[in-house]
Short mmCIF file of C-alpha atoms and ligand atoms in Angstrom, two decimals:
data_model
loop_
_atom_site.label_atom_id
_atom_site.label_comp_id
_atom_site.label_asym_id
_atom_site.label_seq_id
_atom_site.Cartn_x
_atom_site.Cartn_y
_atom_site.Cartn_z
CA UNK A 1 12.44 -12.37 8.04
CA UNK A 2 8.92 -12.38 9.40
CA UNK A 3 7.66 -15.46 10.75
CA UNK A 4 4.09 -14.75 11.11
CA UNK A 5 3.14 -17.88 9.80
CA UNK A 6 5.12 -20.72 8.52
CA UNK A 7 6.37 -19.50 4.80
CA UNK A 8 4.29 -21.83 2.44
CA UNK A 9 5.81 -22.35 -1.04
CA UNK A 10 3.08 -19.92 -2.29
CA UNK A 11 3.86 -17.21 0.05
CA UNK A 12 8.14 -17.29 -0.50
CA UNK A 13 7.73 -17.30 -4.26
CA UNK A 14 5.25 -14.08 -3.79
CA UNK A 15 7.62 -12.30 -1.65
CA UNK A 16 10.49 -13.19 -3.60
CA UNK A 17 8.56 -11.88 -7.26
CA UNK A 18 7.82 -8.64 -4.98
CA UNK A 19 11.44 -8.29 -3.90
CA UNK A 20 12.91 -8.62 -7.04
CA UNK A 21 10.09 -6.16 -8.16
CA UNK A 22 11.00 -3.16 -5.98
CA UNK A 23 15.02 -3.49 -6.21
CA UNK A 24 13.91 -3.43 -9.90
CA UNK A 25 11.04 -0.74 -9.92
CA UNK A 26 11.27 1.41 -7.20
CA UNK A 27 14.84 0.67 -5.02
CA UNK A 28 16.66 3.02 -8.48
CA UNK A 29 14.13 5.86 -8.13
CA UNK A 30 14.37 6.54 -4.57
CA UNK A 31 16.00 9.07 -3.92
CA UNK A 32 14.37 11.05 -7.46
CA UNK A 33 11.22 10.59 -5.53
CA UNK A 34 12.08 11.86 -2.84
CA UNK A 35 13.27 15.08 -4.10
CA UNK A 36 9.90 15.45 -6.17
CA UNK A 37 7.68 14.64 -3.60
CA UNK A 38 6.22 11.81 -5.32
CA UNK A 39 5.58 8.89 -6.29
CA UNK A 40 4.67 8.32 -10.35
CA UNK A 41 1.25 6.48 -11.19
CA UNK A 42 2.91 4.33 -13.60
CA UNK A 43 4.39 2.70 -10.78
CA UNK A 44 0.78 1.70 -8.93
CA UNK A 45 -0.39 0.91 -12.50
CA UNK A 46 2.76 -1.70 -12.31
CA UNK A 47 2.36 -2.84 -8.99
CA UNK A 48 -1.61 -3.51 -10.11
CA UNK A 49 -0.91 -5.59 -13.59
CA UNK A 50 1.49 -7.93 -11.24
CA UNK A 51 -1.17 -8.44 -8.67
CA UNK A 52 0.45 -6.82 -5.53
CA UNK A 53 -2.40 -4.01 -5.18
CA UNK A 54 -5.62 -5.25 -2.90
CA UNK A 55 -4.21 -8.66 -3.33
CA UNK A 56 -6.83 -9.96 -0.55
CA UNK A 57 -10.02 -8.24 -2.50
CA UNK A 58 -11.91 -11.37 -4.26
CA UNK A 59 -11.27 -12.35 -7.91
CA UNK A 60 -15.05 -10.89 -8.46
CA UNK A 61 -13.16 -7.32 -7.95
CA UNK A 62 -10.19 -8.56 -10.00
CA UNK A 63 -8.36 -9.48 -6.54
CA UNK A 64 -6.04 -12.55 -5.78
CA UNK A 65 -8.31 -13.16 -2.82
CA UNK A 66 -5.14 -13.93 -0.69
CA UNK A 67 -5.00 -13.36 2.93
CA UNK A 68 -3.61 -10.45 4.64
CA UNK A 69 -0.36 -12.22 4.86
CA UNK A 70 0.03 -11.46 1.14
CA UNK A 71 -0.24 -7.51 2.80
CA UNK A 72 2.52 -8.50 5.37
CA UNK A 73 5.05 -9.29 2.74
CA UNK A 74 4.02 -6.39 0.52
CA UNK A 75 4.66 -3.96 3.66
CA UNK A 76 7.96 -5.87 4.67
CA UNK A 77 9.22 -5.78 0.93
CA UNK A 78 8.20 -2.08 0.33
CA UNK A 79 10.35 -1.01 3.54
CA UNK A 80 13.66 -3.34 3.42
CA UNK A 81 13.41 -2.08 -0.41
CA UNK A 82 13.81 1.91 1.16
CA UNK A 83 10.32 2.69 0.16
CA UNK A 84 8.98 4.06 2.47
CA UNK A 85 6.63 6.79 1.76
CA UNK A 86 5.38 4.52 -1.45
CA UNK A 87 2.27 4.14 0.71
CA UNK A 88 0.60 1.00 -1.07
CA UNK A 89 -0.08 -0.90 2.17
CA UNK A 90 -2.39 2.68 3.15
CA UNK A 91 -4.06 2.21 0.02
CA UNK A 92 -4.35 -1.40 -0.03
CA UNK A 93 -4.99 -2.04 3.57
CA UNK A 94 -6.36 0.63 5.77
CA UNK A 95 -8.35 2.91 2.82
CA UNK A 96 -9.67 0.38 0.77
CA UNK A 97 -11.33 -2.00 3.35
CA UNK A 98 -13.76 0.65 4.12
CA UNK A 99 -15.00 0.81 0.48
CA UNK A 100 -15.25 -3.10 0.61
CA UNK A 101 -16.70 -3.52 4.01
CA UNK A 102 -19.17 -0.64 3.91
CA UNK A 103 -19.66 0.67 0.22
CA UNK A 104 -23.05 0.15 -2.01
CA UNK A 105 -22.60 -2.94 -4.71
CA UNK A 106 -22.94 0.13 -7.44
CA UNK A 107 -19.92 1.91 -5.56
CA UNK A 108 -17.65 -1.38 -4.66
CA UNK A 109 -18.59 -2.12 -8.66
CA UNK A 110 -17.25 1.07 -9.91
CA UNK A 111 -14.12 1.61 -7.78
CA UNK A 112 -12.65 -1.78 -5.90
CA UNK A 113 -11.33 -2.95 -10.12
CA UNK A 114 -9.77 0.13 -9.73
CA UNK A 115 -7.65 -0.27 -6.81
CA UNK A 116 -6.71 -3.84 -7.58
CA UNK A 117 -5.70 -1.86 -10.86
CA UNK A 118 -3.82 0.89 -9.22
CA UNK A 119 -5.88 3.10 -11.72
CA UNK A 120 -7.73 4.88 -8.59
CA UNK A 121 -5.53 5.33 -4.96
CA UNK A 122 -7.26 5.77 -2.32
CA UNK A 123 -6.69 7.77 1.06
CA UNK A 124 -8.66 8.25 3.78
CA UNK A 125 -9.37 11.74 5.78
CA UNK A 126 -10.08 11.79 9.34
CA UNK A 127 -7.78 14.18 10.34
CA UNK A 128 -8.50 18.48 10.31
CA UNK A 129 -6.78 21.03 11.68
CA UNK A 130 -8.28 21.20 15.28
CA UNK A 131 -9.16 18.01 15.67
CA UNK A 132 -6.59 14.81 15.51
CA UNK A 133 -6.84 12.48 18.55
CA UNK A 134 -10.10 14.24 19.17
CA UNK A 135 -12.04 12.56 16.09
CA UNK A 136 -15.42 13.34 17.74
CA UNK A 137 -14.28 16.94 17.34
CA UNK A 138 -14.16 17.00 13.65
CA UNK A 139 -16.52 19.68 12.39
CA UNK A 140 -16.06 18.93 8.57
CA UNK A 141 -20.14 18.71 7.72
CA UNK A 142 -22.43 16.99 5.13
CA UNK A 143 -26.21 18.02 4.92
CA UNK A 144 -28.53 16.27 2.83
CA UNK A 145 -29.90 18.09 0.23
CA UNK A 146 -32.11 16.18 -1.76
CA UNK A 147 -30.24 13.27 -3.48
CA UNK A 148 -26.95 14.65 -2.68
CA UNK A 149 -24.68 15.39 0.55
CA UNK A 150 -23.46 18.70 0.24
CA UNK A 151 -19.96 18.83 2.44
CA UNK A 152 -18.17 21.58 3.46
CA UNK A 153 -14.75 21.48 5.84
CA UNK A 154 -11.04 20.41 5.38
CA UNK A 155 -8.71 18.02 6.32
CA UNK A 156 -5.07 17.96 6.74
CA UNK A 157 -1.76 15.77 6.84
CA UNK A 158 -3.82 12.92 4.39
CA UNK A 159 -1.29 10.19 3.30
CA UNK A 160 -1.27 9.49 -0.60
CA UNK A 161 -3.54 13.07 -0.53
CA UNK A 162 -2.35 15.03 -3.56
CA UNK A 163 -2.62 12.52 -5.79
CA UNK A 164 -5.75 10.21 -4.46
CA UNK A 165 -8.76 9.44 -7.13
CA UNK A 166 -10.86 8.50 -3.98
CA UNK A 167 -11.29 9.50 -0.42
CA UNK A 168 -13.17 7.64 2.75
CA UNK A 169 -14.19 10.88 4.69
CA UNK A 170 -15.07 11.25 7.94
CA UNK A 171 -17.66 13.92 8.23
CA UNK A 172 -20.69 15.11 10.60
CA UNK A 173 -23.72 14.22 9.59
CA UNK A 174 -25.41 15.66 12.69
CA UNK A 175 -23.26 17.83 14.80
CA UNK A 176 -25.53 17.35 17.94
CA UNK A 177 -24.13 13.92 18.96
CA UNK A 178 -20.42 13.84 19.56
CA UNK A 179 -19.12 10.88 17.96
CA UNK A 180 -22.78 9.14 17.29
CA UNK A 181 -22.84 12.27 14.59
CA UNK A 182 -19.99 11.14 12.21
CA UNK A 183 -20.49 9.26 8.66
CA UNK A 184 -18.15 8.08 6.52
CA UNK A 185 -18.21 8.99 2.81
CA UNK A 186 -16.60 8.58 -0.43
CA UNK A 187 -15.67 11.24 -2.20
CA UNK A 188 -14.49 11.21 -5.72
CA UNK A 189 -11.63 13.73 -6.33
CA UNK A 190 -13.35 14.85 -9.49
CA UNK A 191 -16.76 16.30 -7.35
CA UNK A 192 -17.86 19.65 -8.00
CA UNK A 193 -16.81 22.04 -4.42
CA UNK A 194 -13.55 19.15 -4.00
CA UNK A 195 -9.72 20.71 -3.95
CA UNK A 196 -6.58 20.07 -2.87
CA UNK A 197 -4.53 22.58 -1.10
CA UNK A 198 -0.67 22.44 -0.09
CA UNK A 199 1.45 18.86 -0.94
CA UNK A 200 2.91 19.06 3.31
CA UNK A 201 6.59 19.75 3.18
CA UNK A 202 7.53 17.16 6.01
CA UNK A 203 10.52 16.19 7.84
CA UNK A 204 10.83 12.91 6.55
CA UNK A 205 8.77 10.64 4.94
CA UNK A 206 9.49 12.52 1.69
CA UNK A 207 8.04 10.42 -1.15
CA UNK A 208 4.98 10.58 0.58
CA UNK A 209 2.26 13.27 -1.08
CA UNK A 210 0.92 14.17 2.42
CA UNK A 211 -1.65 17.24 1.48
CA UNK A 212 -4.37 19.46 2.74
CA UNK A 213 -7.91 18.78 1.13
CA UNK A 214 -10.78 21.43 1.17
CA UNK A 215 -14.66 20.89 0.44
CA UNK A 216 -17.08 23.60 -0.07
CA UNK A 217 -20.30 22.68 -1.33
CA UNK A 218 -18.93 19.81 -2.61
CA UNK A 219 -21.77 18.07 -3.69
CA UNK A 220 -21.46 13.97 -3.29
CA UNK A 221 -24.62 11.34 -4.18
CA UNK A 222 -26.66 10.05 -1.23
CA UNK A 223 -25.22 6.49 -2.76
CA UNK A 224 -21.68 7.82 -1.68
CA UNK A 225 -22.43 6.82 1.79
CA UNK A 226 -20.57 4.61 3.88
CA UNK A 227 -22.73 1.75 5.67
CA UNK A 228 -25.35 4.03 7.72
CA UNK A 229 -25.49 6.91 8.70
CA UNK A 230 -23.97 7.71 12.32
CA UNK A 231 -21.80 4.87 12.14
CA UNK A 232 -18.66 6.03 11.43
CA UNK A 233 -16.91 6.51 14.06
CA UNK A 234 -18.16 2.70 14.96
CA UNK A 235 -16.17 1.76 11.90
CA UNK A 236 -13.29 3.78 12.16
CA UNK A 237 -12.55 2.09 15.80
CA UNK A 238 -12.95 -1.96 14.10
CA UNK A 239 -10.95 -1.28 11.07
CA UNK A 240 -8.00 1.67 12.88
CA UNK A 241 -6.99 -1.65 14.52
CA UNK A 242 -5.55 -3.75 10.75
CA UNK A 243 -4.38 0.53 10.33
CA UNK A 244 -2.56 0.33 13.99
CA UNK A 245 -0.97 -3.23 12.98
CA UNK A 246 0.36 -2.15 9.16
CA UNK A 247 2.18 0.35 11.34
CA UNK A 248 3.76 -1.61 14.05
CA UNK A 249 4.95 -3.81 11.20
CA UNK A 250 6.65 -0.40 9.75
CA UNK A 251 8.59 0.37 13.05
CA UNK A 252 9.49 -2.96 13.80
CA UNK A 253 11.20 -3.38 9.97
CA UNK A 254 12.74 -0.30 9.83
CA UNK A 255 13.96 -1.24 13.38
CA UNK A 256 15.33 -4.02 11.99
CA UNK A 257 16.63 -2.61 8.81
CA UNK A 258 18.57 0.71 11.16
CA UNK A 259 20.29 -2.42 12.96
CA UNK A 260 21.47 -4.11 10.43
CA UNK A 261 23.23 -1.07 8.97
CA UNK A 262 24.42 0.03 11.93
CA UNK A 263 25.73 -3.74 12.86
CA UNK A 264 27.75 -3.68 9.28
CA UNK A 265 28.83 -0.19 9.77
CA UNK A 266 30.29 -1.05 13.29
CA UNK A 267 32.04 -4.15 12.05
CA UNK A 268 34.15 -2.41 9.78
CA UNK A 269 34.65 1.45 10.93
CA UNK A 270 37.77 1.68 12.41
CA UNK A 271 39.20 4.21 15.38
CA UNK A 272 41.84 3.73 17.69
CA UNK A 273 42.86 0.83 15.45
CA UNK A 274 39.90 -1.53 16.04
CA UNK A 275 36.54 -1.38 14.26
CA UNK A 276 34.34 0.64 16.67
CA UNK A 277 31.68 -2.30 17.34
CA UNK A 278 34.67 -3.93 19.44
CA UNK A 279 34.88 -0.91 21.68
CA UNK A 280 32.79 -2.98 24.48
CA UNK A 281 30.29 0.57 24.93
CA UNK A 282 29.06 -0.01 21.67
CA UNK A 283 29.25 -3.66 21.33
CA UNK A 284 26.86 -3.62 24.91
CA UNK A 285 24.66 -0.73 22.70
CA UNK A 286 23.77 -3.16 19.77
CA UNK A 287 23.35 -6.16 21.80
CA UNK A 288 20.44 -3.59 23.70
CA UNK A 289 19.37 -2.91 20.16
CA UNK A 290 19.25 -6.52 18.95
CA UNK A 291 17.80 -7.17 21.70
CA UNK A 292 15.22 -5.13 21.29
CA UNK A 293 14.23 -5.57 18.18
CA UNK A 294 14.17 -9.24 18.94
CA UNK A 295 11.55 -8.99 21.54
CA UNK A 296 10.37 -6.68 19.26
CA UNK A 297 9.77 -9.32 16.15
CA UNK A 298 8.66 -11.90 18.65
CA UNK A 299 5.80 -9.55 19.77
CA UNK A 300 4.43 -8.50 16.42
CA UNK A 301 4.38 -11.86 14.79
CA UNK A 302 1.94 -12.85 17.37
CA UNK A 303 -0.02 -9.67 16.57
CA UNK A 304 0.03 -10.79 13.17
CA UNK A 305 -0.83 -14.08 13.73
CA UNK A 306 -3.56 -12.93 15.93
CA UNK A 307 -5.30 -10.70 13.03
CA UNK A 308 -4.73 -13.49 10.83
CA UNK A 309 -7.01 -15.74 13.24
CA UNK A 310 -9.66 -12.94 13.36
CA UNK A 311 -8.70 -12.67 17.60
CA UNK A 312 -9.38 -9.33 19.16
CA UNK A 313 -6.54 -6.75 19.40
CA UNK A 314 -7.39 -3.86 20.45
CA UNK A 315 -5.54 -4.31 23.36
CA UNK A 316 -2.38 -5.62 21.85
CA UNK A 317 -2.26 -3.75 19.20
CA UNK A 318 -2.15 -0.44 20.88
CA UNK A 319 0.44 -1.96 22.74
CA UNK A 320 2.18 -3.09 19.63
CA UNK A 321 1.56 0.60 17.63
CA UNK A 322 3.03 2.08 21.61
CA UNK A 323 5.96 0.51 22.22
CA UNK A 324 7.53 -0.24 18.75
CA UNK A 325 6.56 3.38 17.62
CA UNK A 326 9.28 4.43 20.55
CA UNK A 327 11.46 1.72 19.90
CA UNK A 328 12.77 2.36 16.33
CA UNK A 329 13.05 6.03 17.52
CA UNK A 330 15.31 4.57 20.00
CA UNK A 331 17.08 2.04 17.43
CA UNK A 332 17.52 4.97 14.44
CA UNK A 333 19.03 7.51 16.97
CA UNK A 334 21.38 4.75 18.20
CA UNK A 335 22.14 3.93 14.34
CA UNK A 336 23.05 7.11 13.59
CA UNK A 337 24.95 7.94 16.28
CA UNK A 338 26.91 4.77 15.31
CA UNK A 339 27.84 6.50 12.23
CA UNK A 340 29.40 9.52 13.63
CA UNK A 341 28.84 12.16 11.32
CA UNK A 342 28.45 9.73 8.43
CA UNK A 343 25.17 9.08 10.17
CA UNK A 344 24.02 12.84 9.35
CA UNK A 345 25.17 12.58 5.44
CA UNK A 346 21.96 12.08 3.02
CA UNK A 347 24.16 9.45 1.18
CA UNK A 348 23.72 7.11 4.23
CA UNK A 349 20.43 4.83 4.61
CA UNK A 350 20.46 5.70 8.69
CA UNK A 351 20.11 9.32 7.80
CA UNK A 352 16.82 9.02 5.69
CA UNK A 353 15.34 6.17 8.08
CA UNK A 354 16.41 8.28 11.08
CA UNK A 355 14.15 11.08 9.48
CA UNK A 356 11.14 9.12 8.60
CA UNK A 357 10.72 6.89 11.68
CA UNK A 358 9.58 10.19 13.71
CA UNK A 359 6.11 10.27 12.38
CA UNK A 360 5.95 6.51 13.15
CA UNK A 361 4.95 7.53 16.92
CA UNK A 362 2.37 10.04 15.76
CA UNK A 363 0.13 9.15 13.12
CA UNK A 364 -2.90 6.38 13.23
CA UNK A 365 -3.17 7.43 16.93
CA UNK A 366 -0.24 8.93 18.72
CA UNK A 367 1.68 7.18 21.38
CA UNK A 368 -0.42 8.69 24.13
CA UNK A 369 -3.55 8.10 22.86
CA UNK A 370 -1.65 4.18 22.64
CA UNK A 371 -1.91 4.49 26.30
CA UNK A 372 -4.89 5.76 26.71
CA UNK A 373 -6.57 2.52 25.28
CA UNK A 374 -4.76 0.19 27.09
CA UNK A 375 -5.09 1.74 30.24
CA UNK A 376 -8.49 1.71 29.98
CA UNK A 377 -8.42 -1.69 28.92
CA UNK A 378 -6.96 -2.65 32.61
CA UNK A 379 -10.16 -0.67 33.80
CA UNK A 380 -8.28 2.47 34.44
CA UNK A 381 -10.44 6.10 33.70
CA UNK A 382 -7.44 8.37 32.89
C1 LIG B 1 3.03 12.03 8.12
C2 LIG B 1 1.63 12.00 8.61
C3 LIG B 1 0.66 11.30 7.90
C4 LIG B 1 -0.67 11.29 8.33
N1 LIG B 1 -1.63 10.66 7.58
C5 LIG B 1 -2.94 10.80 7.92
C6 LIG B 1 -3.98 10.28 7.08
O1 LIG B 1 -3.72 9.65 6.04
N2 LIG B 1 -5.26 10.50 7.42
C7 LIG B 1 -5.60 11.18 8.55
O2 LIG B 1 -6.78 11.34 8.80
N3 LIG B 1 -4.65 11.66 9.39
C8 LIG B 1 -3.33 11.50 9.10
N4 LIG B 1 -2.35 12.01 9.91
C9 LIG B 1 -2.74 12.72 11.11
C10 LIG B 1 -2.42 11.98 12.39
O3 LIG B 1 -3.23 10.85 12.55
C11 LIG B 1 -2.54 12.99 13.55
O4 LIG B 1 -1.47 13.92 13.39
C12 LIG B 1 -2.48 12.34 14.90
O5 LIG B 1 -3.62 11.55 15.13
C13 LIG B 1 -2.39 13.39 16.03
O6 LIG B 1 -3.32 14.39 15.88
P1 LIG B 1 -2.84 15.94 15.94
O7 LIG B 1 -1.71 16.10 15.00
O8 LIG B 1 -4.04 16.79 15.75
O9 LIG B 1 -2.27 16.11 17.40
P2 LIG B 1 -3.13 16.48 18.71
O10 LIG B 1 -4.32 15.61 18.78
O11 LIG B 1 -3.31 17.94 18.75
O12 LIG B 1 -2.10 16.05 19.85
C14 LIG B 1 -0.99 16.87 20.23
C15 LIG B 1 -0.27 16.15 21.37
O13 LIG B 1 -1.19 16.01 22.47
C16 LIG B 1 -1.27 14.65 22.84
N5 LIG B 1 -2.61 14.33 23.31
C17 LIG B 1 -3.79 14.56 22.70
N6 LIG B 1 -4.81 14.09 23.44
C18 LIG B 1 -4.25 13.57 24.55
C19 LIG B 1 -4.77 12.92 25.72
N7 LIG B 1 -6.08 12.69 25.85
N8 LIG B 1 -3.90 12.51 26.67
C20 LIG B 1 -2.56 12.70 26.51
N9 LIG B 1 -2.01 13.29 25.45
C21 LIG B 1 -2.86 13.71 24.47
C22 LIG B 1 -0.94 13.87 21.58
O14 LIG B 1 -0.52 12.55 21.88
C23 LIG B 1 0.18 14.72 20.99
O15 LIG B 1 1.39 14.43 21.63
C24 LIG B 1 -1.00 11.97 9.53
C25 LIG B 1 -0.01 12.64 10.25
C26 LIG B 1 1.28 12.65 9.82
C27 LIG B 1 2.34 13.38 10.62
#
C-alpha cells in the first residue's frame, strides 16, 4: 500500500469504492479484453458517472477538484486490479492536463465535461515513425491557412489511439527552428483529412488500442491551438515529468504485484519434498526482490510526495522512470522463472505481467534517454 501521504478518511474510502469498482467492472473482463484489443466505452462512461475520470479537474468542468493523490490511487487500483492497458491514468493525467493548462476557455468549455464524463478520451501524439527520443525531429506539419491549420504527417505507437475523440498533437509549425518550431494542437478525431491506420499488435500490453494516426490536409481551427505558438516543446518538457511519474508508479506496482505472486507461489510449490521458496537459492532471490522493491516503494513515495508539494523533479524523476523501469523487468523475469513452466502458461498472472512490463522501460522516454537527463543534470555533456 502506497504511503505517499498519510491515508485521510477521504482518501481510504475513495480507494476502497475504486477497488471494489474494478474487481467488479473490469477484474471479470480481463482477459475478453485482451483478446479484442480493447477496452469498451461503456466502461469510461462508468468510471466518469462515479467520479474516477479527471477527478483533480475543478467542479466548474464537472471535476471533484481532488489532488493528484486521488490519480495515485486510481493508477494503483487499475494495476493490482490486472488492468493494465485500461489506460485511464494516460487520459486523465498526462493527455488531459495539456487541454486544461494550455487550451482556449471555448475549447476547455467544449471538451474538459467530456473527459470528466468519459464521453471523449483523450491521447496525446508525439511520437512518428523516425522520430521518438528525437522530438525536435518530428516533421508532422501545420501551415496556417487562413482561419485554419492545415496538418499533414503521422504518428505512431499512440496509447488509447484507435479509439480517442481527442488528440494533443505535437506538430511543426515552422520547420526552420529545431525544437523552437513545434506547437501543440488539438485535434478532434472527427476533422476533415484525420484517420486512423493499424490498432499495433504488441507484445504485451494487450488491452491497450495502441494505433497509427495519419493527417493529410486535415484541416483544424486556428482556436485549436495549444498556448502559443512555438511553445510546445516548452510544454511537453514541464508536463512529460507528472507523464514520467504515472509511470514509475506502474513499474513499481506491478513490481510489487510480480512479488507477491511469486512469494505465494514459492510458499506452496513443492520439489524435492519442500516448497521451493525454502530451497535457500531462491529464498536469497526473493529477499533481493523484496528488497528491491522496498527501496523501490521508499523512493517513489517521495517522488510522489514531491509532485504533490509542487518541488522540482526533473531530476528524480528520470531517476525514478530509470531505475524502476529496469527493476520490474528484473522482478517479472525472476517471477516467472519462479514458476517454472507454470510461469510461461497464459492462465498465470506472472505470464501476462511478465509481457507487459517490457514497454515500461521504453515509452514516455526510454531508459537511455533517463540517463541522458540526469547526467546532464550532474553537469555532464554526453
Ligand atoms: C506501448 C507503447 C505505447 C506508447 N505510447 C505513446 C503515446 O501515447 N504517445 C506517443 O507520442 N508515443 C508513444 N510511444 C512511443 C514511445 O514514447 C517511443 O517508442 C519512445 O520514446 C522511443 O522512441 P523510438 O521508439 O522512436 O526509439 P528510438 O528513439 O529510435 O530509440 C531506439 C533506441 O536508441 C536509443 N537512443 C536514442 N537516442 C539515444 C541517445 N541519445 N543516447 C543513447 N541511446 C539513445 C533508445 O533509448 C532506444 O534504445 C509508445 C510506445 C510504446 C511501445
Amino acid at each position: 500500500m502506497s504511503d505517499f501521504i498519510e491515508e485521510t478518511l477521504e482518501h481510504k474510502i475513495f480507494r476502497d469504492s475504486f477497488r471494489k469498482f474494478v474487481a467488479r467492472e473490469i477484474t471479470p473482463f480481463v482477459a475478453e479484453w485482451e483478446e479484442k484489443r480493447a477496452v469498451p466505452r461503456s466502461v469510461w462512461l462508468k468510471m466518469g458517472s462515479e467520479g474516477y475520470l479527471c477527478p483533480w479537474l475543478p467542479e466548474e468542468y464537472g471535476g471533484l477538484g481532488l489532488g493528484f493523490e486521488y490519480s495515485v490511487i486510481v493508477n494503483e487500483e487499475l494495476l493490482r486490479g490486472n488492468a493494465f492497458g485500461v489506460e485511464v491514468p494516460l487520459h486523465s493525467d498526462v493527455a488531459t492536463p495539456y487541454i486544461f493548462s494550455y487550451a482556449s476557455p471555448a475549447i476547455k468549455s467544449k471538451w474538459l465535461p467530456k473527459c470528466v464524463s468519459g464521453e471523449a478520451v483523450t491521447c496525446i501524439g508525439l511520437t512518428e515513425p523516425d522520430a521518438g527520443s528525437d522530438l525536435s525531429a518530428i516533421r508532422t506539419r501545420a501551415v496556417k491557412d487562413g482561419d485554419h491549420y492545415v496538418i499533414n504527417g503521422q504518428k505512431t505507437f499512440i496509447t488509447n489511439g484507435y479509439f480517442a475523440d481527442v488528440i494533443v498533437l505535437a506538430v511543426k509549425t515552422d520547420p526552420t527552428a529545431g525544437h523552437r518550431g513545434i506547437s501543440l494542437i488539438l485535434v478532434e478525431t472527427d476533422s476533415p483529412g484525420f484517420h486512423r491506420g493499424r490498432k499495433l499488435n504488441k507484445m504485451g500490453y494487450h488491452m491497450q488500442d495502441t494505433a497509427e494516426l495519419f493527417f493529410e490536409d486535415c484541416r483544424v481551427p486556428v482556436g485549436n491551438l495549444l498556448g502559443e505558438e512555438g511553445q510546445g516543446f516548452k510544454y511537453m518538457m514541464q508536463k512529460l515529468q507528472q507523464e514520467r511519474l504515472e509511470v514509475s508508479i506502474k513499474c513499481l506496482v506491478l513490481a510489487e504485484e510480480a512479488l507477491k505472486e511469486a512469494l505465494a507461489y514459492a510458499k506452496v510449490r513443492e520439489a524435492f519434498g519442500k516448497p521451493i521458496g525454502n530451497f535457500q537459492y531462491n529464498a536469497f532471490r526473493l529477499a533481493e526482490m523484496a528488497t528491491e522493491v522496498q527501496m523501490g516503494r521508499v523512493f517513489l513515495d517521495s517522488l510522489i510526495r514531491d509532485h504533490l508539494a509542487g518541488k522540482e523533479i526533473v531530476q528524480k524523476v528520470s531517476m525514478g522512470k530509470f531505475w524502476l523501469g529496469e527493476m520490474v523487468n528484473r522482478i517479472a523475469y525472476q517471477a516467472v522463472q519462479l514458476h517454472g513452466g507454470y510461469g510461461y502458461m497464459e492462465e498465470y498472472r506472472v505470464c501476462k505481467i511478465y509481457r507487459d512490463v517490457r514497454c515500461l522501460s521504453i515509452f514516455a522516454g526510454t531508459s537511455e534517454i533517463m540517463k541522458l537527463i540526469i547526467s546532464r543534470g550532474l553537469g555532464l555533456k554526453p
